[in-house]
Amino acid sequence: MTKGTAAIVLALLLTLILSPCSGKAYLQGDRIILDGQPNTLESVARDIADPEVFSFDRDRNAALANRNLTVRGTLFIGSDKSADSSLSPFQILEMNVSRCGAVRIEVAAGPGGVGELHLNRAKLITLHETDDQCKDPNLLIVRGKLVAEDSEISGNIECVIEPGASVEMVGSSVSYTQNGALSCELGPGQHIRIQDSSFIDNANYGVRVGSCPDPLELRGCAFRGLSADVYNAGGGELLLTDCDFQTVKFASLSGKVRRRWSVRVEVPGSGLHVVARSAKGNPQHEIVRGVSDENGVCELPLTEYVAFPPKAQEFREGLNNVTPHVIFVYDRDEKTLLYKADNFHVFMKHQRLTFR
């Protein structure tokens, strides 16, 4: 072997060693296993090489899975074809597991690494929409990482978030479920980000929160469920900021659901200290502090009421109200009072209070 040939071989070997692991999908029993990264719907179809198991239609920008999925590597589902009006602006994964409640998509976590499912302008659906005779839920079980942006999960697929999972969901929806749209069981110190999304269930709950040692905040979301929009099953504290819901239920005599709204306080200058306190006599009490930014704006999440068992009241004067608030504006020294507003009622998203 010449020196030139040896150098080329060595370069190729280094490229293979240093390159990221390519995606690989294979059939194991009755499941499709996704290892490595990156995987796409098209690459999974190519790896499986059996359209009776998994197929991809480029014209529809859609895949059909006839087996359940376990994601141990990384799977990206998303559309880059929205410029062509004849094609779907979403990339679609249809799950064709026909037995009632048998669909399982697992985003795994374990000694071998953390699986990741990325949805961006994607649809994850069962082949047929929910039928009223099917009471068993299909499941998207997240133990690893889920990132969903501007995406839809529908057809009786309940999203189940388990301890240790990493979740970021923005502008997305889970709908047409029959057991619950979103279910959360979190561990100590675990935080997830879910905002500007909707969770709609036809039978039970929009969101069910089980064990959560730390307060769980969801922002800008809508929840609907026939039994309850919000179900606190674990006795922890749920912070719903700028959320749309109507009914709350509890599984025990402990737990809270705090309804909060973002309030934009506008002041003449940056670095001013804004303090909101519940008015004297309110049965629930809070103090929230903030500092105005370079535009003279300070946004505070202020509570309207706190729902708690045994009877979860949406609002009852003298029982669970936290508002009205008194708003104080102090100079940069945090001592000199510049402005004060009494009797400020918090009741809707993006309220404004201006001091000039």
JSON list of N, CA, C and O in Angstrom, two decimals, residues 23 25 34 38-50 54-59 61-64 75-78 80-81 91-93:
[
{"chain": "A", "resi": 23, "resn": "GLY", "atom": "N", "xyz": [-28.96, 7.15, 11.80]},
{"chain": "A", "resi": 23, "resn": "GLY", "atom": "CA", "xyz": [-30.17, 6.53, 12.32]},
{"chain": "A", "resi": 23, "resn": "GLY", "atom": "C", "xyz": [-30.30, 5.10, 11.83]},
{"chain": "A", "resi": 23, "resn": "GLY", "atom": "O", "xyz": [-29.81, 4.72, 10.78]},
{"chain": "A", "resi": 25, "resn": "ALA", "atom": "N", "xyz": [-33.38, 1.91, 11.99]},
{"chain": "A", "resi": 25, "resn": "ALA", "atom": "CA", "xyz": [-34.66, 1.36, 12.43]},
{"chain": "A", "resi": 25, "resn": "ALA", "atom": "C", "xyz": [-34.70, -0.12, 12.08]},
{"chain": "A", "resi": 25, "resn": "ALA", "atom": "O", "xyz": [-34.23, -0.54, 11.02]},
{"chain": "A", "resi": 34, "resn": "LEU", "atom": "N", "xyz": [-36.19, 2.34, 17.02]},
{"chain": "A", "resi": 34, "resn": "LEU", "atom": "CA", "xyz": [-35.41, 3.39, 16.38]},
{"chain": "A", "resi": 34, "resn": "LEU", "atom": "C", "xyz": [-34.19, 3.68, 17.23]},
{"chain": "A", "resi": 34, "resn": "LEU", "atom": "O", "xyz": [-34.31, 4.18, 18.35]},
{"chain": "A", "resi": 38, "resn": "PRO", "atom": "N", "xyz": [-29.64, 10.91, 12.99]},
{"chain": "A", "resi": 38, "resn": "PRO", "atom": "CA", "xyz": [-31.07, 11.22, 13.04]},
{"chain": "A", "resi": 38, "resn": "PRO", "atom": "C", "xyz": [-31.90, 10.18, 12.27]},
{"chain": "A", "resi": 38, "resn": "PRO", "atom": "O", "xyz": [-31.43, 9.62, 11.29]},
{"chain": "A", "resi": 39, "resn": "ASN", "atom": "N", "xyz": [-33.12, 9.93, 12.72]},
{"chain": "A", "resi": 39, "resn": "ASN", "atom": "CA", "xyz": [-34.09, 9.15, 11.98]},
{"chain": "A", "resi": 39, "resn": "ASN", "atom": "C", "xyz": [-35.17, 10.09, 11.46]},
{"chain": "A", "resi": 39, "resn": "ASN", "atom": "O", "xyz": [-35.57, 11.03, 12.15]},
{"chain": "A", "resi": 40, "resn": "THR", "atom": "N", "xyz": [-35.66, 9.83, 10.26]},
{"chain": "A", "resi": 40, "resn": "THR", "atom": "CA", "xyz": [-36.81, 10.53, 9.71]},
{"chain": "A", "resi": 40, "resn": "THR", "atom": "C", "xyz": [-37.81, 9.49, 9.25]},
{"chain": "A", "resi": 40, "resn": "THR", "atom": "O", "xyz": [-37.49, 8.29, 9.18]},
{"chain": "A", "resi": 41, "resn": "LEU", "atom": "N", "xyz": [-39.03, 9.90, 8.93]},
{"chain": "A", "resi": 41, "resn": "LEU", "atom": "CA", "xyz": [-40.01, 8.94, 8.45]},
{"chain": "A", "resi": 41, "resn": "LEU", "atom": "C", "xyz": [-39.53, 8.24, 7.18]},
{"chain": "A", "resi": 41, "resn": "LEU", "atom": "O", "xyz": [-39.72, 7.04, 6.99]},
{"chain": "A", "resi": 42, "resn": "GLU", "atom": "N", "xyz": [-38.87, 8.99, 6.31]},
{"chain": "A", "resi": 42, "resn": "GLU", "atom": "CA", "xyz": [-38.38, 8.40, 5.07]},
{"chain": "A", "resi": 42, "resn": "GLU", "atom": "C", "xyz": [-37.25, 7.42, 5.34]},
{"chain": "A", "resi": 42, "resn": "GLU", "atom": "O", "xyz": [-37.19, 6.34, 4.74]},
{"chain": "A", "resi": 43, "resn": "SER", "atom": "N", "xyz": [-36.36, 7.76, 6.27]},
{"chain": "A", "resi": 43, "resn": "SER", "atom": "CA", "xyz": [-35.25, 6.85, 6.56]},
{"chain": "A", "resi": 43, "resn": "SER", "atom": "C", "xyz": [-35.72, 5.58, 7.27]},
{"chain": "A", "resi": 43, "resn": "SER", "atom": "O", "xyz": [-35.18, 4.50, 7.06]},
{"chain": "A", "resi": 44, "resn": "VAL", "atom": "N", "xyz": [-36.76, 5.71, 8.11]},
{"chain": "A", "resi": 44, "resn": "VAL", "atom": "CA", "xyz": [-37.32, 4.53, 8.77]},
{"chain": "A", "resi": 44, "resn": "VAL", "atom": "C", "xyz": [-37.90, 3.57, 7.73]},
{"chain": "A", "resi": 44, "resn": "VAL", "atom": "O", "xyz": [-37.67, 2.36, 7.79]},
{"chain": "A", "resi": 45, "resn": "ALA", "atom": "N", "xyz": [-38.64, 4.11, 6.76]},
{"chain": "A", "resi": 45, "resn": "ALA", "atom": "CA", "xyz": [-39.20, 3.26, 5.70]},
{"chain": "A", "resi": 45, "resn": "ALA", "atom": "C", "xyz": [-38.09, 2.58, 4.91]},
{"chain": "A", "resi": 45, "resn": "ALA", "atom": "O", "xyz": [-38.21, 1.40, 4.54]},
{"chain": "A", "resi": 46, "resn": "ARG", "atom": "N", "xyz": [-37.03, 3.30, 4.67]},
{"chain": "A", "resi": 46, "resn": "ARG", "atom": "CA", "xyz": [-35.90, 2.73, 3.92]},
{"chain": "A", "resi": 46, "resn": "ARG", "atom": "C", "xyz": [-35.21, 1.63, 4.73]},
{"chain": "A", "resi": 46, "resn": "ARG", "atom": "O", "xyz": [-34.85, 0.58, 4.20]},
{"chain": "A", "resi": 47, "resn": "ASP", "atom": "N", "xyz": [-35.03, 1.86, 6.04]},
{"chain": "A", "resi": 47, "resn": "ASP", "atom": "CA", "xyz": [-34.37, 0.85, 6.88]},
{"chain": "A", "resi": 47, "resn": "ASP", "atom": "C", "xyz": [-35.22, -0.41, 7.04]},
{"chain": "A", "resi": 47, "resn": "ASP", "atom": "O", "xyz": [-34.70, -1.53, 6.98]},
{"chain": "A", "resi": 48, "resn": "ILE", "atom": "N", "xyz": [-36.51, -0.22, 7.25]},
{"chain": "A", "resi": 48, "resn": "ILE", "atom": "CA", "xyz": [-37.40, -1.37, 7.46]},
{"chain": "A", "resi": 48, "resn": "ILE", "atom": "C", "xyz": [-37.56, -2.16, 6.16]},
{"chain": "A", "resi": 48, "resn": "ILE", "atom": "O", "xyz": [-37.60, -3.40, 6.16]},
{"chain": "A", "resi": 49, "resn": "ALA", "atom": "N", "xyz": [-37.65, -1.43, 5.04]},
{"chain": "A", "resi": 49, "resn": "ALA", "atom": "CA", "xyz": [-37.71, -2.05, 3.70]},
{"chain": "A", "resi": 49, "resn": "ALA", "atom": "C", "xyz": [-38.84, -3.07, 3.57]},
{"chain": "A", "resi": 49, "resn": "ALA", "atom": "O", "xyz": [-38.69, -4.09, 2.90]},
{"chain": "A", "resi": 50, "resn": "ASP", "atom": "N", "xyz": [-39.95, -2.79, 4.22]},
{"chain": "A", "resi": 50, "resn": "ASP", "atom": "CA", "xyz": [-41.12, -3.66, 4.12]},
{"chain": "A", "resi": 50, "resn": "ASP", "atom": "C", "xyz": [-42.36, -2.78, 4.27]},
{"chain": "A", "resi": 50, "resn": "ASP", "atom": "O", "xyz": [-42.74, -2.40, 5.38]},
{"chain": "A", "resi": 54, "resn": "PHE", "atom": "N", "xyz": [-43.92, -0.67, 7.52]},
{"chain": "A", "resi": 54, "resn": "PHE", "atom": "CA", "xyz": [-43.79, 0.79, 7.59]},
{"chain": "A", "resi": 54, "resn": "PHE", "atom": "C", "xyz": [-43.56, 1.32, 6.19]},
{"chain": "A", "resi": 54, "resn": "PHE", "atom": "O", "xyz": [-42.68, 0.83, 5.47]},
{"chain": "A", "resi": 55, "resn": "SER", "atom": "N", "xyz": [-44.33, 2.31, 5.79]},
{"chain": "A", "resi": 55, "resn": "SER", "atom": "CA", "xyz": [-44.19, 2.86, 4.44]},
{"chain": "A", "resi": 55, "resn": "SER", "atom": "C", "xyz": [-44.22, 4.38, 4.50]},
{"chain": "A", "resi": 55, "resn": "SER", "atom": "O", "xyz": [-44.74, 4.98, 5.45]},
{"chain": "A", "resi": 56, "resn": "PHE", "atom": "N", "xyz": [-43.65, 5.01, 3.48]},
{"chain": "A", "resi": 56, "resn": "PHE", "atom": "CA", "xyz": [-43.64, 6.47, 3.39]},
{"chain": "A", "resi": 56, "resn": "PHE", "atom": "C", "xyz": [-44.06, 6.89, 1.99]},
{"chain": "A", "resi": 56, "resn": "PHE", "atom": "O", "xyz": [-43.51, 6.41, 1.00]},
{"chain": "A", "resi": 57, "resn": "ASP", "atom": "N", "xyz": [-45.03, 7.79, 1.91]},
{"chain": "A", "resi": 57, "resn": "ASP", "atom": "CA", "xyz": [-45.56, 8.30, 0.65]},
{"chain": "A", "resi": 57, "resn": "ASP", "atom": "C", "xyz": [-45.06, 9.74, 0.50]},
{"chain": "A", "resi": 57, "resn": "ASP", "atom": "O", "xyz": [-45.53, 10.63, 1.20]},
{"chain": "A", "resi": 58, "resn": "ARG", "atom": "N", "xyz": [-44.12, 9.96, -0.40]},
{"chain": "A", "resi": 58, "resn": "ARG", "atom": "CA", "xyz": [-43.54, 11.30, -0.54]},
{"chain": "A", "resi": 58, "resn": "ARG", "atom": "C", "xyz": [-44.55, 12.31, -1.06]},
{"chain": "A", "resi": 58, "resn": "ARG", "atom": "O", "xyz": [-44.51, 13.49, -0.71]},
{"chain": "A", "resi": 59, "resn": "ASP", "atom": "N", "xyz": [-45.46, 11.88, -1.92]},
{"chain": "A", "resi": 59, "resn": "ASP", "atom": "CA", "xyz": [-46.46, 12.81, -2.46]},
{"chain": "A", "resi": 59, "resn": "ASP", "atom": "C", "xyz": [-47.39, 13.32, -1.36]},
{"chain": "A", "resi": 59, "resn": "ASP", "atom": "O", "xyz": [-47.76, 14.50, -1.35]},
{"chain": "A", "resi": 61, "resn": "ASN", "atom": "N", "xyz": [-46.53, 13.20, 1.78]},
{"chain": "A", "resi": 61, "resn": "ASN", "atom": "CA", "xyz": [-45.65, 13.59, 2.90]},
{"chain": "A", "resi": 61, "resn": "ASN", "atom": "C", "xyz": [-46.13, 12.90, 4.18]},
{"chain": "A", "resi": 61, "resn": "ASN", "atom": "O", "xyz": [-46.22, 13.51, 5.25]},
{"chain": "A", "resi": 62, "resn": "ALA", "atom": "N", "xyz": [-46.44, 11.60, 4.05]},
{"chain": "A", "resi": 62, "resn": "ALA", "atom": "CA", "xyz": [-47.04, 10.86, 5.16]},
{"chain": "A", "resi": 62, "resn": "ALA", "atom": "C", "xyz": [-46.48, 9.45, 5.24]},
{"chain": "A", "resi": 62, "resn": "ALA", "atom": "O", "xyz": [-46.15, 8.84, 4.22]},
{"chain": "A", "resi": 63, "resn": "ALA", "atom": "N", "xyz": [-46.38, 8.96, 6.47]},
{"chain": "A", "resi": 63, "resn": "ALA", "atom": "CA", "xyz": [-45.94, 7.59, 6.71]},
{"chain": "A", "resi": 63, "resn": "ALA", "atom": "C", "xyz": [-47.05, 6.80, 7.37]},
{"chain": "A", "resi": 63, "resn": "ALA", "atom": "O", "xyz": [-47.89, 7.36, 8.10]},
{"chain": "A", "resi": 64, "resn": "LEU", "atom": "N", "xyz": [-47.05, 5.49, 7.13]},
{"chain": "A", "resi": 64, "resn": "LEU", "atom": "CA", "xyz": [-48.02, 4.60, 7.74]},
{"chain": "A", "resi": 64, "resn": "LEU", "atom": "C", "xyz": [-47.26, 3.51, 8.49]},
{"chain": "A", "resi": 64, "resn": "LEU", "atom": "O", "xyz": [-46.48, 2.76, 7.91]},
{"chain": "A", "resi": 75, "resn": "LEU", "atom": "N", "xyz": [-35.88, 10.76, 16.56]},
{"chain": "A", "resi": 75, "resn": "LEU", "atom": "CA", "xyz": [-36.80, 10.74, 15.42]},
{"chain": "A", "resi": 75, "resn": "LEU", "atom": "C", "xyz": [-37.32, 12.14, 15.18]},
{"chain": "A", "resi": 75, "resn": "LEU", "atom": "O", "xyz": [-37.88, 12.77, 16.08]},
{"chain": "A", "resi": 76, "resn": "PHE", "atom": "N", "xyz": [-37.12, 12.64, 13.96]},
{"chain": "A", "resi": 76, "resn": "PHE", "atom": "CA", "xyz": [-37.62, 13.94, 13.55]},
{"chain": "A", "resi": 76, "resn": "PHE", "atom": "C", "xyz": [-38.82, 13.74, 12.63]},
{"chain": "A", "resi": 76, "resn": "PHE", "atom": "O", "xyz": [-38.72, 13.04, 11.63]},
{"chain": "A", "resi": 77, "resn": "ILE", "atom": "N", "xyz": [-39.93, 14.37, 12.98]},
{"chain": "A", "resi": 77, "resn": "ILE", "atom": "CA", "xyz": [-41.11, 14.37, 12.11]},
{"chain": "A", "resi": 77, "resn": "ILE", "atom": "C", "xyz": [-41.46, 15.83, 11.86]},
{"chain": "A", "resi": 77, "resn": "ILE", "atom": "O", "xyz": [-41.74, 16.58, 12.80]},
{"chain": "A", "resi": 78, "resn": "GLY", "atom": "N", "xyz": [-41.45, 16.25, 10.61]},
{"chain": "A", "resi": 78, "resn": "GLY", "atom": "CA", "xyz": [-41.76, 17.64, 10.30]},
{"chain": "A", "resi": 78, "resn": "GLY", "atom": "C", "xyz": [-41.81, 17.85, 8.82]},
{"chain": "A", "resi": 78, "resn": "GLY", "atom": "O", "xyz": [-41.37, 17.02, 8.03]},
{"chain": "A", "resi": 80, "resn": "ASP", "atom": "N", "xyz": [-41.11, 20.15, 5.33]},
{"chain": "A", "resi": 80, "resn": "ASP", "atom": "CA", "xyz": [-40.36, 21.20, 4.65]},
{"chain": "A", "resi": 80, "resn": "ASP", "atom": "C", "xyz": [-40.94, 21.47, 3.26]},
{"chain": "A", "resi": 80, "resn": "ASP", "atom": "O", "xyz": [-40.28, 22.00, 2.39]},
{"chain": "A", "resi": 81, "resn": "LYS", "atom": "N", "xyz": [-42.22, 21.05, 3.08]},
{"chain": "A", "resi": 81, "resn": "LYS", "atom": "CA", "xyz": [-42.82, 21.15, 1.76]},
{"chain": "A", "resi": 81, "resn": "LYS", "atom": "C", "xyz": [-43.99, 22.14, 1.72]},
{"chain": "A", "resi": 81, "resn": "LYS", "atom": "O", "xyz": [-44.79, 22.12, 0.81]},
{"chain": "A", "resi": 91, "resn": "GLN", "atom": "N", "xyz": [-46.20, 17.20, 8.01]},
{"chain": "A", "resi": 91, "resn": "GLN", "atom": "CA", "xyz": [-45.77, 15.82, 7.77]},
{"chain": "A", "resi": 91, "resn": "GLN", "atom": "C", "xyz": [-46.55, 14.93, 8.73]},
{"chain": "A", "resi": 91, "resn": "GLN", "atom": "O", "xyz": [-46.72, 15.28, 9.90]},
{"chain": "A", "resi": 92, "resn": "ILE", "atom": "N", "xyz": [-46.99, 13.78, 8.25]},
{"chain": "A", "resi": 92, "resn": "ILE", "atom": "CA", "xyz": [-47.96, 12.97, 8.99]},
{"chain": "A", "resi": 92, "resn": "ILE", "atom": "C", "xyz": [-47.39, 11.58, 9.28]},
{"chain": "A", "resi": 92, "resn": "ILE", "atom": "O", "xyz": [-46.81, 10.95, 8.39]},
{"chain": "A", "resi": 93, "resn": "LEU", "atom": "N", "xyz": [-47.59, 11.13, 10.51]},
{"chain": "A", "resi": 93, "resn": "LEU", "atom": "CA", "xyz": [-47.35, 9.73, 10.86]},
{"chain": "A", "resi": 93, "resn": "LEU", "atom": "C", "xyz": [-48.67, 9.14, 11.31]},
{"chain": "A", "resi": 93, "resn": "LEU", "atom": "O", "xyz": [-49.24, 9.57, 12.31]}
]
